[in-house]
mmCIF file of C-alpha atoms in Angstrom:
data_model
loop_
_atom_site.group_PDB
_atom_site.id
_atom_site.type_symbol
_atom_site.label_atom_id
_atom_site.label_comp_id
_atom_site.label_asym_id
_atom_site.label_seq_id
_atom_site.Cartn_x
_atom_site.Cartn_y
_atom_site.Cartn_z
ATOM 1 C CA MET A 15 31.254 3.848 68.598
ATOM 2 C CA ARG A 16 33.351 4.563 71.627
ATOM 3 C CA PHE A 17 35.491 1.535 70.741
ATOM 4 C CA LEU A 18 35.935 2.908 67.228
ATOM 5 C CA LEU A 19 37.023 6.276 68.618
ATOM 6 C CA ILE A 20 39.497 4.703 71.017
ATOM 7 C CA SER A 21 40.992 2.490 68.373
ATOM 8 C CA SER A 22 41.311 5.355 65.878
ATOM 9 C CA PHE A 23 42.976 7.379 68.614
ATOM 10 C CA LEU A 24 45.385 4.497 69.269
ATOM 11 C CA ILE A 25 46.141 4.167 65.576
ATOM 12 C CA LEU A 26 46.819 7.908 65.402
ATOM 13 C CA ILE A 27 49.188 7.675 68.359
ATOM 14 C CA SER A 28 50.981 4.642 67.017
ATOM 15 C CA CYS A 29 51.284 6.246 63.578
ATOM 16 C CA LYS A 30 53.095 9.234 64.990
ATOM 17 C CA SER A 31 56.450 9.364 63.245
ATOM 18 C CA TYR A 32 59.549 8.037 64.992
ATOM 19 C CA PRO A 33 61.223 11.456 65.398
ATOM 20 C CA LEU A 34 58.073 13.038 66.899
ATOM 21 C CA LYS A 35 57.572 10.062 69.217
ATOM 22 C CA ASN A 36 61.067 10.685 70.535
ATOM 23 C CA GLY A 37 60.722 14.408 71.095
ATOM 24 C CA PHE A 38 62.441 15.569 67.894
ATOM 25 C CA ASP A 39 61.171 18.442 65.727
ATOM 26 C CA GLN A 40 58.932 17.894 62.733
ATOM 27 C CA PRO A 41 61.315 16.379 60.113
ATOM 28 C CA THR A 42 62.371 18.440 57.140
ATOM 29 C CA LYS A 43 62.923 16.778 53.792
ATOM 30 C CA LYS A 44 66.510 17.118 52.691
ATOM 31 C CA VAL A 45 68.839 14.774 50.824
ATOM 32 C CA GLN A 46 72.078 14.545 52.753
ATOM 33 C CA ALA A 47 74.971 12.087 52.944
ATOM 34 C CA VAL A 48 76.049 10.909 56.414
ATOM 35 C CA VAL A 49 78.897 8.642 57.454
ATOM 36 C CA ASN A 50 79.285 5.749 59.889
ATOM 37 C CA PRO A 51 83.037 5.984 60.592
ATOM 38 C CA TYR A 52 83.380 3.019 62.938
ATOM 39 C CA PHE A 53 84.516 0.370 60.423
ATOM 40 C CA SER A 54 85.908 2.665 57.767
ATOM 41 C CA ASN A 55 89.681 2.309 58.148
ATOM 42 C CA GLU A 56 91.198 -0.278 55.797
ATOM 43 C CA ASN A 57 94.450 -0.268 57.756
ATOM 44 C CA LYS A 58 92.794 -1.280 61.000
ATOM 45 C CA ASP A 59 91.766 -4.714 62.295
ATOM 46 C CA TYR A 60 88.631 -4.269 64.382
ATOM 47 C CA VAL A 61 88.694 -6.955 67.084
ATOM 48 C CA TYR A 62 86.061 -7.237 69.822
ATOM 49 C CA LYS A 63 85.313 -9.623 72.670
ATOM 50 C CA ALA A 64 81.700 -10.529 72.015
ATOM 51 C CA SER A 65 78.916 -11.786 74.147
ATOM 52 C CA ILE A 66 75.754 -13.027 72.458
ATOM 53 C CA ALA A 67 72.554 -13.616 74.412
ATOM 54 C CA VAL A 68 69.883 -15.642 72.612
ATOM 55 C CA TYR A 69 66.758 -16.323 74.656
ATOM 56 C CA ASP A 70 68.086 -17.813 77.903
ATOM 57 C CA LYS A 71 71.437 -18.837 76.456
ATOM 58 C CA SER A 72 74.552 -16.753 76.379
ATOM 59 C CA PHE A 73 77.886 -17.426 74.783
ATOM 60 C CA GLY A 74 81.069 -15.545 74.104
ATOM 61 C CA GLY A 75 83.660 -15.284 71.399
ATOM 62 C CA VAL A 76 85.829 -12.947 69.375
ATOM 63 C CA PHE A 77 84.202 -10.727 66.748
ATOM 64 C CA ILE A 78 86.409 -9.463 63.943
ATOM 65 C CA VAL A 79 85.643 -6.873 61.268
ATOM 66 C CA LYS A 80 87.963 -5.816 58.451
ATOM 67 C CA LYS A 81 87.301 -3.339 55.696
ATOM 68 C CA LEU A 82 88.896 -4.770 52.565
ATOM 69 C CA ALA A 83 87.851 -2.176 49.969
ATOM 70 C CA PRO A 84 85.190 0.553 49.641
ATOM 71 C CA GLU A 85 81.865 -0.869 50.876
ATOM 72 C CA THR A 86 83.482 -4.287 51.317
ATOM 73 C CA HIS A 87 83.848 -5.920 54.734
ATOM 74 C CA ARG A 88 84.716 -9.306 56.133
ATOM 75 C CA ILE A 89 83.083 -10.308 59.419
ATOM 76 C CA VAL A 90 84.297 -13.332 61.382
ATOM 77 C CA PHE A 91 83.194 -14.708 64.733
ATOM 78 C CA THR A 92 85.376 -17.277 66.503
ATOM 79 C CA THR A 93 85.406 -18.932 69.909
ATOM 80 C CA GLU A 94 87.990 -17.649 72.391
ATOM 81 C CA MET A 95 90.088 -20.697 71.475
ATOM 82 C CA GLY A 96 90.102 -19.643 67.853
ATOM 83 C CA ASN A 97 87.586 -21.974 66.231
ATOM 84 C CA LYS A 98 85.505 -20.212 63.593
ATOM 85 C CA ILE A 99 81.788 -19.976 64.219
ATOM 86 C CA PHE A 100 80.926 -17.929 61.146
ATOM 87 C CA ASP A 101 82.748 -16.040 58.431
ATOM 88 C CA PHE A 102 80.817 -13.642 56.172
ATOM 89 C CA SER A 103 81.764 -11.311 53.305
ATOM 90 C CA LEU A 104 79.681 -8.179 52.706
ATOM 91 C CA TYR A 105 79.891 -6.175 49.529
ATOM 92 C CA ASN A 106 77.217 -3.506 49.016
ATOM 93 C CA ASP A 107 74.044 -5.577 48.826
ATOM 94 C CA GLU A 108 75.855 -8.844 48.323
ATOM 95 C CA PHE A 109 76.372 -11.241 51.172
ATOM 96 C CA LYS A 110 78.496 -14.379 51.059
ATOM 97 C CA ILE A 111 78.866 -17.099 53.665
ATOM 98 C CA ASN A 112 82.463 -18.322 53.683
ATOM 99 C CA PHE A 113 81.873 -20.583 56.661
ATOM 100 C CA ILE A 114 79.235 -21.277 59.276
ATOM 101 C CA LEU A 115 79.034 -23.976 61.948
ATOM 102 C CA GLU A 116 76.557 -26.626 60.882
ATOM 103 C CA GLU A 117 74.502 -26.106 64.058
ATOM 104 C CA LEU A 118 73.978 -22.429 63.183
ATOM 105 C CA ASP A 119 73.349 -22.894 59.477
ATOM 106 C CA LYS A 120 69.707 -21.774 59.742
ATOM 107 C CA LYS A 121 68.154 -19.445 57.185
ATOM 108 C CA LEU A 122 66.215 -17.422 59.759
ATOM 109 C CA LEU A 123 69.273 -16.751 61.939
ATOM 110 C CA ILE A 124 71.521 -15.979 58.965
ATOM 111 C CA ASN A 125 68.971 -13.449 57.676
ATOM 112 C CA ILE A 126 68.890 -11.655 61.009
ATOM 113 C CA LEU A 127 72.688 -11.529 61.230
ATOM 114 C CA LYS A 128 72.955 -10.388 57.621
ATOM 115 C CA LYS A 129 70.614 -7.427 58.235
ATOM 116 C CA ASP A 130 72.308 -6.523 61.534
ATOM 117 C CA PHE A 131 75.823 -6.603 60.134
ATOM 118 C CA LYS A 132 74.954 -4.658 56.982
ATOM 119 C CA LEU A 133 73.564 -1.944 59.200
ATOM 120 C CA LEU A 134 76.569 -2.133 61.512
ATOM 121 C CA VAL A 135 79.267 -1.602 58.874
ATOM 122 C CA LYS A 136 77.575 0.457 56.139
ATOM 123 C CA GLU A 137 79.763 3.523 55.810
ATOM 124 C CA ASN A 138 78.123 5.989 53.431
ATOM 125 C CA ILE A 139 74.427 6.595 53.838
ATOM 126 C CA VAL A 140 72.190 8.856 51.764
ATOM 127 C CA THR A 141 69.441 10.218 53.983
ATOM 128 C CA SER A 142 66.168 11.881 52.984
ATOM 129 C CA GLU A 143 64.902 13.579 56.161
ATOM 130 C CA LYS A 144 66.401 15.365 59.109
ATOM 131 C CA SER A 145 65.052 16.391 62.509
ATOM 132 C CA ILE A 146 66.645 18.076 65.478
ATOM 133 C CA GLN A 147 66.353 18.012 69.265
ATOM 134 C CA ALA A 148 68.795 20.172 71.228
ATOM 135 C CA ASN A 149 72.289 18.962 70.179
ATOM 136 C CA GLN A 150 70.991 15.722 68.601
ATOM 137 C CA THR A 151 70.190 15.188 64.930
ATOM 138 C CA LEU A 152 68.201 12.308 63.514
ATOM 139 C CA TYR A 153 68.646 11.368 59.838
ATOM 140 C CA LYS A 154 66.220 9.050 58.080
ATOM 141 C CA THR A 155 66.991 6.605 55.305
ATOM 142 C CA ASN A 156 65.374 3.489 53.846
ATOM 143 C CA VAL A 157 67.057 0.112 53.749
ATOM 144 C CA ALA A 158 65.171 -2.633 51.894
ATOM 145 C CA ASN A 159 61.886 -0.727 52.447
ATOM 146 C CA LYS A 160 62.511 -0.412 56.179
ATOM 147 C CA LYS A 161 62.985 2.938 57.880
ATOM 148 C CA VAL A 162 66.381 3.401 59.479
ATOM 149 C CA PHE A 163 67.381 6.376 61.636
ATOM 150 C CA TYR A 164 70.935 7.529 62.343
ATOM 151 C CA LYS A 165 71.319 9.564 65.526
ATOM 152 C CA TYR A 166 74.211 12.012 65.909
ATOM 153 C CA VAL A 167 75.228 14.117 68.881
ATOM 154 C CA GLU A 168 76.937 17.092 67.344
ATOM 155 C CA SER A 169 78.838 15.325 64.569
ATOM 156 C CA GLN A 170 79.304 11.987 66.308
ATOM 157 C CA LEU A 171 77.205 8.935 65.422
ATOM 158 C CA ILE A 172 75.805 7.480 68.655
ATOM 159 C CA SER A 173 73.151 5.036 67.463
ATOM 160 C CA ILE A 174 71.307 3.427 64.553
ATOM 161 C CA HIS A 175 67.643 2.411 64.811
ATOM 162 C CA ARG A 176 65.718 0.142 62.457
ATOM 163 C CA ILE A 177 62.007 0.827 62.730
ATOM 164 C CA GLY A 178 59.020 -1.446 62.118
ATOM 165 C CA GLY A 179 56.424 -0.711 59.403
ATOM 166 C CA VAL A 180 53.189 0.960 60.610
ATOM 167 C CA SER A 181 53.891 0.939 64.326
ATOM 168 C CA ASN A 182 57.062 3.041 64.107
ATOM 169 C CA LYS A 183 58.444 0.920 66.925
ATOM 170 C CA GLU A 184 62.166 0.186 67.220
ATOM 171 C CA LYS A 185 63.089 -3.302 65.987
ATOM 172 C CA VAL A 186 66.848 -3.090 66.282
ATOM 173 C CA ASN A 187 69.019 -0.534 68.054
ATOM 174 C CA ILE A 188 72.754 -0.347 67.516
ATOM 175 C CA ILE A 189 74.440 1.761 70.170
ATOM 176 C CA PHE A 190 78.010 3.014 69.900
ATOM 177 C CA SER A 191 79.779 4.148 73.043
ATOM 178 C CA LYS A 192 83.264 4.809 74.474
ATOM 179 C CA LYS A 193 84.364 6.360 71.222
ATOM 180 C CA GLU A 194 88.039 6.969 70.577
ATOM 181 C CA GLU A 195 88.793 8.755 67.334
ATOM 182 C CA ASP A 196 86.862 6.763 64.735
ATOM 183 C CA THR A 197 86.538 3.596 66.804
ATOM 184 C CA ALA A 198 83.654 2.655 69.064
ATOM 185 C CA LYS A 199 85.160 0.669 71.947
ATOM 186 C CA ASN A 200 81.729 -0.585 73.034
ATOM 187 C CA ILE A 201 78.901 -1.573 70.705
ATOM 188 C CA GLN A 202 75.527 -3.079 71.490
ATOM 189 C CA ILE A 203 73.163 -4.619 68.952
ATOM 190 C CA LEU A 204 69.813 -4.889 70.714
ATOM 191 C CA HIS A 205 66.736 -6.534 69.219
ATOM 192 C CA GLN A 206 63.383 -5.374 70.538
ATOM 193 C CA ASN A 207 61.134 -8.013 68.952
ATOM 194 C CA ILE A 208 63.281 -11.119 69.488
ATOM 195 C CA GLN A 209 65.521 -12.045 72.381
ATOM 196 C CA LEU A 210 68.856 -11.566 70.671
ATOM 197 C CA ASN A 211 71.432 -9.124 71.971
ATOM 198 C CA ILE A 212 75.053 -8.776 70.959
ATOM 199 C CA THR A 213 77.559 -6.872 73.087
ATOM 200 C CA LEU A 214 81.003 -6.016 71.703
ATOM 201 C CA LYS A 215 84.009 -4.706 73.638
ATOM 202 C CA ALA A 216 87.135 -3.711 71.717
ATOM 203 C CA ILE A 217 90.273 -5.611 72.686
ATOM 204 C CA ASN A 218 92.822 -3.993 70.398
ATOM 205 C CA MET B 18 115.687 -34.078 34.646
ATOM 206 C CA HIS B 19 115.613 -36.085 37.853
ATOM 207 C CA ASN B 20 118.632 -34.156 39.050
ATOM 208 C CA ILE B 21 116.913 -30.846 38.469
ATOM 209 C CA LEU B 22 113.860 -32.060 40.384
ATOM 210 C CA GLY B 23 116.124 -33.348 43.130
ATOM 211 C CA VAL B 24 117.871 -30.004 43.457
ATOM 212 C CA PHE B 25 114.513 -28.230 43.425
ATOM 213 C CA PHE B 26 113.138 -30.362 46.284
ATOM 214 C CA LEU B 27 116.385 -29.989 48.185
ATOM 215 C CA LEU B 28 116.133 -26.208 47.849
ATOM 216 C CA VAL B 29 112.496 -26.233 48.921
ATOM 217 C CA SER B 30 113.227 -28.350 51.970
ATOM 218 C CA LEU B 31 116.280 -26.283 52.844
ATOM 219 C CA SER B 32 114.320 -23.076 52.571
ATOM 220 C CA TYR B 33 111.858 -24.489 55.081
ATOM 221 C CA GLY B 34 114.712 -25.933 57.126
ATOM 222 C CA GLN B 35 112.647 -29.052 57.291
ATOM 223 C CA THR B 36 113.319 -32.614 56.155
ATOM 224 C CA LYS B 37 111.222 -35.714 56.404
ATOM 225 C CA MET B 38 112.208 -38.118 59.156
ATOM 226 C CA GLN B 39 113.624 -41.577 58.585
ATOM 227 C CA GLN B 40 111.603 -44.551 59.844
ATOM 228 C CA GLN B 41 114.120 -45.111 62.641
ATOM 229 C CA GLU B 42 113.816 -41.499 63.814
ATOM 230 C CA ILE B 43 110.023 -41.795 63.818
ATOM 231 C CA VAL B 44 110.170 -44.856 66.058
ATOM 232 C CA ILE B 45 112.457 -43.046 68.487
ATOM 233 C CA LEU B 46 110.293 -39.881 68.578
ATOM 234 C CA LYS B 47 107.089 -41.849 69.173
ATOM 235 C CA ALA B 48 108.673 -43.806 72.009
ATOM 236 C CA LYS B 49 110.009 -40.595 73.546
ATOM 237 C CA VAL B 50 106.663 -38.771 73.378
ATOM 238 C CA LYS B 51 104.715 -41.772 74.664
ATOM 239 C CA GLU B 52 107.118 -42.150 77.577
ATOM 240 C CA GLN B 53 106.965 -38.403 78.239
ATOM 241 C CA ALA B 54 103.103 -38.515 78.187
ATOM 242 C CA LYS B 55 103.115 -41.523 80.533
ATOM 243 C CA GLN B 56 105.401 -39.752 83.009
ATOM 244 C CA THR B 57 103.348 -36.553 82.885
ATOM 245 C CA GLN B 58 101.065 -36.263 85.872
ATOM 246 C CA THR B 59 100.641 -32.499 85.651
ATOM 247 C CA ILE B 60 101.565 -29.664 83.317
ATOM 248 C CA ALA B 61 101.519 -26.005 84.253
ATOM 249 C CA SER B 62 102.424 -23.643 81.459
ATOM 250 C CA ASP B 63 101.966 -20.165 80.080
ATOM 251 C CA PHE B 64 100.835 -19.885 76.505
ATOM 252 C CA ILE B 65 100.544 -17.289 73.765
ATOM 253 C CA GLN B 66 97.880 -17.828 71.135
ATOM 254 C CA TYR B 67 98.122 -16.352 67.640
ATOM 255 C CA LYS B 68 94.935 -16.389 65.599
ATOM 256 C CA HIS B 69 95.877 -15.936 61.981
ATOM 257 C CA LEU B 70 93.212 -14.842 59.511
ATOM 258 C CA ASP B 71 94.630 -14.190 56.093
ATOM 259 C CA PHE B 72 92.716 -10.955 55.565
ATOM 260 C CA LEU B 73 93.892 -9.322 58.813
ATOM 261 C CA THR B 74 96.921 -7.047 59.051
ATOM 262 C CA ASP B 75 98.039 -8.612 62.357
ATOM 263 C CA ASP B 76 97.409 -11.916 64.097
ATOM 264 C CA ILE B 77 95.110 -11.662 67.115
ATOM 265 C CA VAL B 78 97.299 -12.328 70.126
ATOM 266 C CA THR B 79 95.855 -13.636 73.387
ATOM 267 C CA SER B 80 97.705 -15.210 76.285
ATOM 268 C CA GLY B 81 97.125 -17.134 79.472
ATOM 269 C CA LYS B 82 97.829 -20.275 81.450
ATOM 270 C CA LEU B 83 97.308 -23.974 80.903
ATOM 271 C CA ALA B 84 96.868 -26.522 83.670
ATOM 272 C CA PHE B 85 96.712 -30.252 82.972
ATOM 273 C CA LYS B 86 96.260 -33.077 85.416
ATOM 274 C CA ALA B 87 96.325 -36.724 84.356
ATOM 275 C CA PRO B 88 94.364 -38.426 83.054
ATOM 276 C CA ASP B 89 92.107 -35.818 81.483
ATOM 277 C CA LEU B 90 91.613 -32.593 83.419
ATOM 278 C CA VAL B 91 92.465 -29.497 81.406
ATOM 279 C CA LYS B 92 92.021 -25.818 82.167
ATOM 280 C CA TRP B 93 92.666 -23.165 79.552
ATOM 281 C CA GLU B 94 92.710 -19.733 81.058
ATOM 282 C CA TYR B 95 93.028 -16.557 79.034
ATOM 283 C CA VAL B 96 94.307 -13.613 81.026
ATOM 284 C CA LYS B 97 95.007 -11.032 78.316
ATOM 285 C CA PRO B 98 93.349 -9.098 76.753
ATOM 286 C CA PHE B 99 90.269 -10.627 78.411
ATOM 287 C CA GLU B 100 89.613 -13.042 81.256
ATOM 288 C CA TYR B 101 88.074 -16.280 80.120
ATOM 289 C CA SER B 102 88.605 -19.835 81.236
ATOM 290 C CA VAL B 103 87.326 -23.211 80.159
ATOM 291 C CA ILE B 104 87.707 -26.418 82.139
ATOM 292 C CA PHE B 105 87.408 -29.763 80.357
ATOM 293 C CA LYS B 106 86.057 -32.172 82.941
ATOM 294 C CA ASN B 107 84.301 -35.474 82.277
ATOM 295 C CA GLU B 108 81.898 -34.726 79.461
ATOM 296 C CA ASN B 109 81.419 -31.103 80.364
ATOM 297 C CA LEU B 110 82.954 -27.762 79.565
ATOM 298 C CA TYR B 111 82.848 -25.297 82.441
ATOM 299 C CA ILE B 112 83.181 -21.740 81.232
ATOM 300 C CA ASN B 113 83.943 -18.594 83.172
ATOM 301 C CA ASP B 114 83.564 -15.619 80.852
ATOM 302 C CA GLU B 115 84.714 -12.540 82.775
ATOM 303 C CA GLY B 116 82.878 -13.792 85.865
ATOM 304 C CA LYS B 117 79.843 -15.124 83.988
ATOM 305 C CA LYS B 118 79.740 -18.879 84.602
ATOM 306 C CA SER B 119 78.120 -21.487 82.375
ATOM 307 C CA ASP B 120 78.548 -25.098 81.420
ATOM 308 C CA VAL B 121 78.108 -27.132 78.272
ATOM 309 C CA ASN B 122 77.385 -30.828 78.238
ATOM 310 C CA LEU B 123 79.073 -32.523 75.331
ATOM 311 C CA SER B 124 77.584 -35.973 75.687
ATOM 312 C CA SER B 125 75.023 -35.248 72.954
ATOM 313 C CA SER B 126 77.599 -34.081 70.425
ATOM 314 C CA LYS B 127 79.974 -36.773 69.240
ATOM 315 C CA LEU B 128 81.852 -34.289 67.115
ATOM 316 C CA PHE B 129 82.581 -31.846 69.946
ATOM 317 C CA LYS B 130 83.525 -34.701 72.239
ATOM 318 C CA LYS B 131 86.025 -35.828 69.660
ATOM 319 C CA LEU B 132 87.382 -32.336 69.089
ATOM 320 C CA ASN B 133 87.877 -31.837 72.819
ATOM 321 C CA HIS B 134 89.524 -35.210 73.152
ATOM 322 C CA LEU B 135 91.915 -34.121 70.416
ATOM 323 C CA ILE B 136 92.721 -30.883 72.207
ATOM 324 C CA ILE B 137 93.481 -32.777 75.430
ATOM 325 C CA ASN B 138 95.664 -35.283 73.592
ATOM 326 C CA SER B 139 97.505 -32.587 71.690
ATOM 327 C CA VAL B 140 98.557 -30.987 74.989
ATOM 328 C CA LYS B 141 100.413 -34.208 75.764
ATOM 329 C CA GLY B 142 101.392 -34.648 72.143
ATOM 330 C CA ASP B 143 100.335 -38.276 72.113
ATOM 331 C CA MET B 144 98.228 -38.386 68.965
ATOM 332 C CA PHE B 145 100.118 -41.083 67.046
ATOM 333 C CA ASN B 146 97.040 -42.962 65.930
ATOM 334 C CA ASP B 147 97.304 -44.051 62.315
ATOM 335 C CA ASN B 148 93.640 -45.015 62.224
ATOM 336 C CA GLU B 149 92.590 -41.457 63.014
ATOM 337 C CA PHE B 150 95.265 -39.468 61.185
ATOM 338 C CA ASN B 151 97.498 -39.387 58.184
ATOM 339 C CA ILE B 152 100.761 -38.501 59.885
ATOM 340 C CA ILE B 153 103.830 -36.895 58.348
ATOM 341 C CA TYR B 154 107.027 -36.473 60.374
ATOM 342 C CA TYR B 155 109.503 -33.663 59.769
ATOM 343 C CA LYS B 156 112.596 -32.571 61.620
ATOM 344 C CA THR B 157 113.700 -28.955 61.982
ATOM 345 C CA GLY B 158 117.102 -28.838 63.643
ATOM 346 C CA GLU B 159 116.749 -30.664 66.950
ATOM 347 C CA ASN B 160 112.971 -30.303 66.974
ATOM 348 C CA SER B 161 110.352 -32.537 65.403
ATOM 349 C CA ASP B 162 107.367 -31.141 63.543
ATOM 350 C CA VAL B 163 104.591 -33.694 63.150
ATOM 351 C CA HIS B 164 101.552 -33.043 60.967
ATOM 352 C CA PHE B 165 98.376 -34.936 61.838
ATOM 353 C CA SER B 166 95.593 -34.761 59.223
ATOM 354 C CA PRO B 167 92.292 -36.120 60.575
ATOM 355 C CA LYS B 168 90.794 -38.910 58.477
ATOM 356 C CA ASN B 169 87.314 -38.297 59.870
ATOM 357 C CA GLU B 170 85.618 -36.032 57.308
ATOM 358 C CA LYS B 171 83.501 -34.215 59.878
ATOM 359 C CA ILE B 172 86.560 -33.224 61.897
ATOM 360 C CA ALA B 173 88.510 -32.348 58.763
ATOM 361 C CA LYS B 174 85.792 -29.808 57.919
ATOM 362 C CA TYR B 175 86.882 -27.834 61.005
ATOM 363 C CA ILE B 176 90.555 -28.683 61.341
ATOM 364 C CA LYS B 177 92.491 -29.786 58.301
ATOM 365 C CA GLN B 178 95.667 -30.443 60.227
ATOM 366 C CA PHE B 179 97.175 -30.399 63.704
ATOM 367 C CA GLN B 180 100.855 -29.514 63.580
ATOM 368 C CA ILE B 181 102.737 -30.260 66.768
ATOM 369 C CA LEU B 182 106.272 -29.101 67.380
ATOM 370 C CA PHE B 183 108.231 -31.237 69.864
ATOM 371 C CA ASN B 184 111.564 -30.303 71.423
ATOM 372 C CA LYS B 185 114.379 -32.845 71.619
ATOM 373 C CA LYS B 186 112.995 -34.199 74.905
ATOM 374 C CA GLY B 187 109.680 -34.964 73.202
ATOM 375 C CA GLU B 188 107.789 -32.158 74.948
ATOM 376 C CA VAL B 189 105.151 -30.157 73.102
ATOM 377 C CA GLN B 190 106.452 -26.662 72.288
ATOM 378 C CA GLN B 191 103.786 -25.477 69.931
ATOM 379 C CA ILE B 192 100.442 -26.581 68.508
ATOM 380 C CA LYS B 193 99.091 -25.241 65.254
ATOM 381 C CA MET B 194 95.533 -26.020 64.184
ATOM 382 C CA VAL B 195 95.079 -25.338 60.498
ATOM 383 C CA GLU B 196 91.577 -24.828 59.090
ATOM 384 C CA PRO B 197 90.526 -25.937 55.594
ATOM 385 C CA SER B 198 90.830 -22.259 54.499
ATOM 386 C CA ASN B 199 94.479 -22.265 55.742
ATOM 387 C CA ASP B 200 93.655 -19.784 58.491
ATOM 388 C CA TYR B 201 95.117 -21.153 61.692
ATOM 389 C CA THR B 202 95.417 -20.939 65.466
ATOM 390 C CA LYS B 203 98.960 -21.282 66.816
ATOM 391 C CA ILE B 204 99.593 -21.865 70.498
ATOM 392 C CA VAL B 205 103.138 -21.457 71.806
ATOM 393 C CA PHE B 206 103.925 -22.822 75.268
ATOM 394 C CA GLU B 207 106.358 -21.055 77.585
ATOM 395 C CA ASN B 208 107.588 -21.703 81.123
ATOM 396 C CA ARG B 209 106.310 -25.263 80.997
ATOM 397 C CA VAL B 210 106.588 -27.015 84.380
ATOM 398 C CA LEU B 211 106.018 -30.760 84.611
ATOM 399 C CA ASN B 212 104.748 -32.816 87.535
ATOM 400 C CA LYS B 213 104.478 -30.038 90.068
ATOM 401 C CA LYS B 214 101.489 -30.595 92.341
ATOM 402 C CA ILE B 215 98.368 -28.833 91.056
ATOM 403 C CA SER B 216 95.493 -28.590 93.517
ATOM 404 C CA ASP B 217 92.046 -29.866 92.477
ATOM 405 C CA ALA B 218 90.715 -26.424 93.354
ATOM 406 C CA VAL B 219 92.269 -25.161 90.100
ATOM 407 C CA PHE B 220 89.735 -27.287 88.218
ATOM 408 C CA ALA B 221 86.757 -26.282 90.383
ATOM 409 C CA HIS B 222 84.050 -24.227 88.724
#
């Protein structure tokens, strides 16, 4: 009986919504459009020095994003010497592989990158809930049945969080820092359930 | 009809400022480059790299220094806009990525070994191997522009063509690596100094 009580208590705790877990107010339901401005300028080439840590391995390269049309981006990763590692096209929910190194042509990895990059560049987001804590606002949306939260400080997007099903635990955090106008000079894509972290530093 | 075609090709080649070399000129160039490569004990040079991706507004420009020591030590060092160096030594790549050091052993990957071998050879320019490449020779003024298309299908999947621009002395001025998509990496050498002593410490990791 005691075990049952403890486990129900644990379930209750773990079911606590993501905003409440993080000290935000009780969410209010409200449909609202928010914007991720960081890859929204078609006239700009977004070029970053990247460092990717996978398990105990780490390698670098150059990460390039270009917006080609509304909701259309091209994402390319090359070595420092210019050799392409992968080259993807994203258009709304469509995803096309233009090139990938044979060694990395693995469905599991491609799926992870696809989800990460869609989240990274998606510009216009329709959200359904909103909660507030001091000067921070958290907006909730759903992407492919997964909860995603956009965190703003005043009107500036500082992070995106993809949350796991029942547990409400963070699976992926994308953190934008050193912001200049509508560019984030530093970006981190941090996975909580697998050892994969991507760090981007703007070089242009 | 033939005349019209002739004029057309003449116009095309003029507009590129490039004509195909005669057999005699090819023999002379090859001899010059081979002799130049044989005499080269060290190369120290600055370089500017232009990464061209068709969809970008501007090429991505990076720059740094190259050090070569015969027979096969090469160090590529990027200084701007980031610090990154890679040393090709034996069958290893020694990488220093903004202070973070790592190494990659290439002995298990034939393809990467071959690609690295090509990069080392292209620095010297001595790639005149008809078994490995289909080679086309052009001249542009006093310079020679030689296009090497790898015959090996696996390599051709990554690099469709190496284009090397030689000056009249047979020294490499520029290397262009063209991908199957026609995106390319162009490396332009500047302040190239030959056979000045380079300490082994430069190639230490």
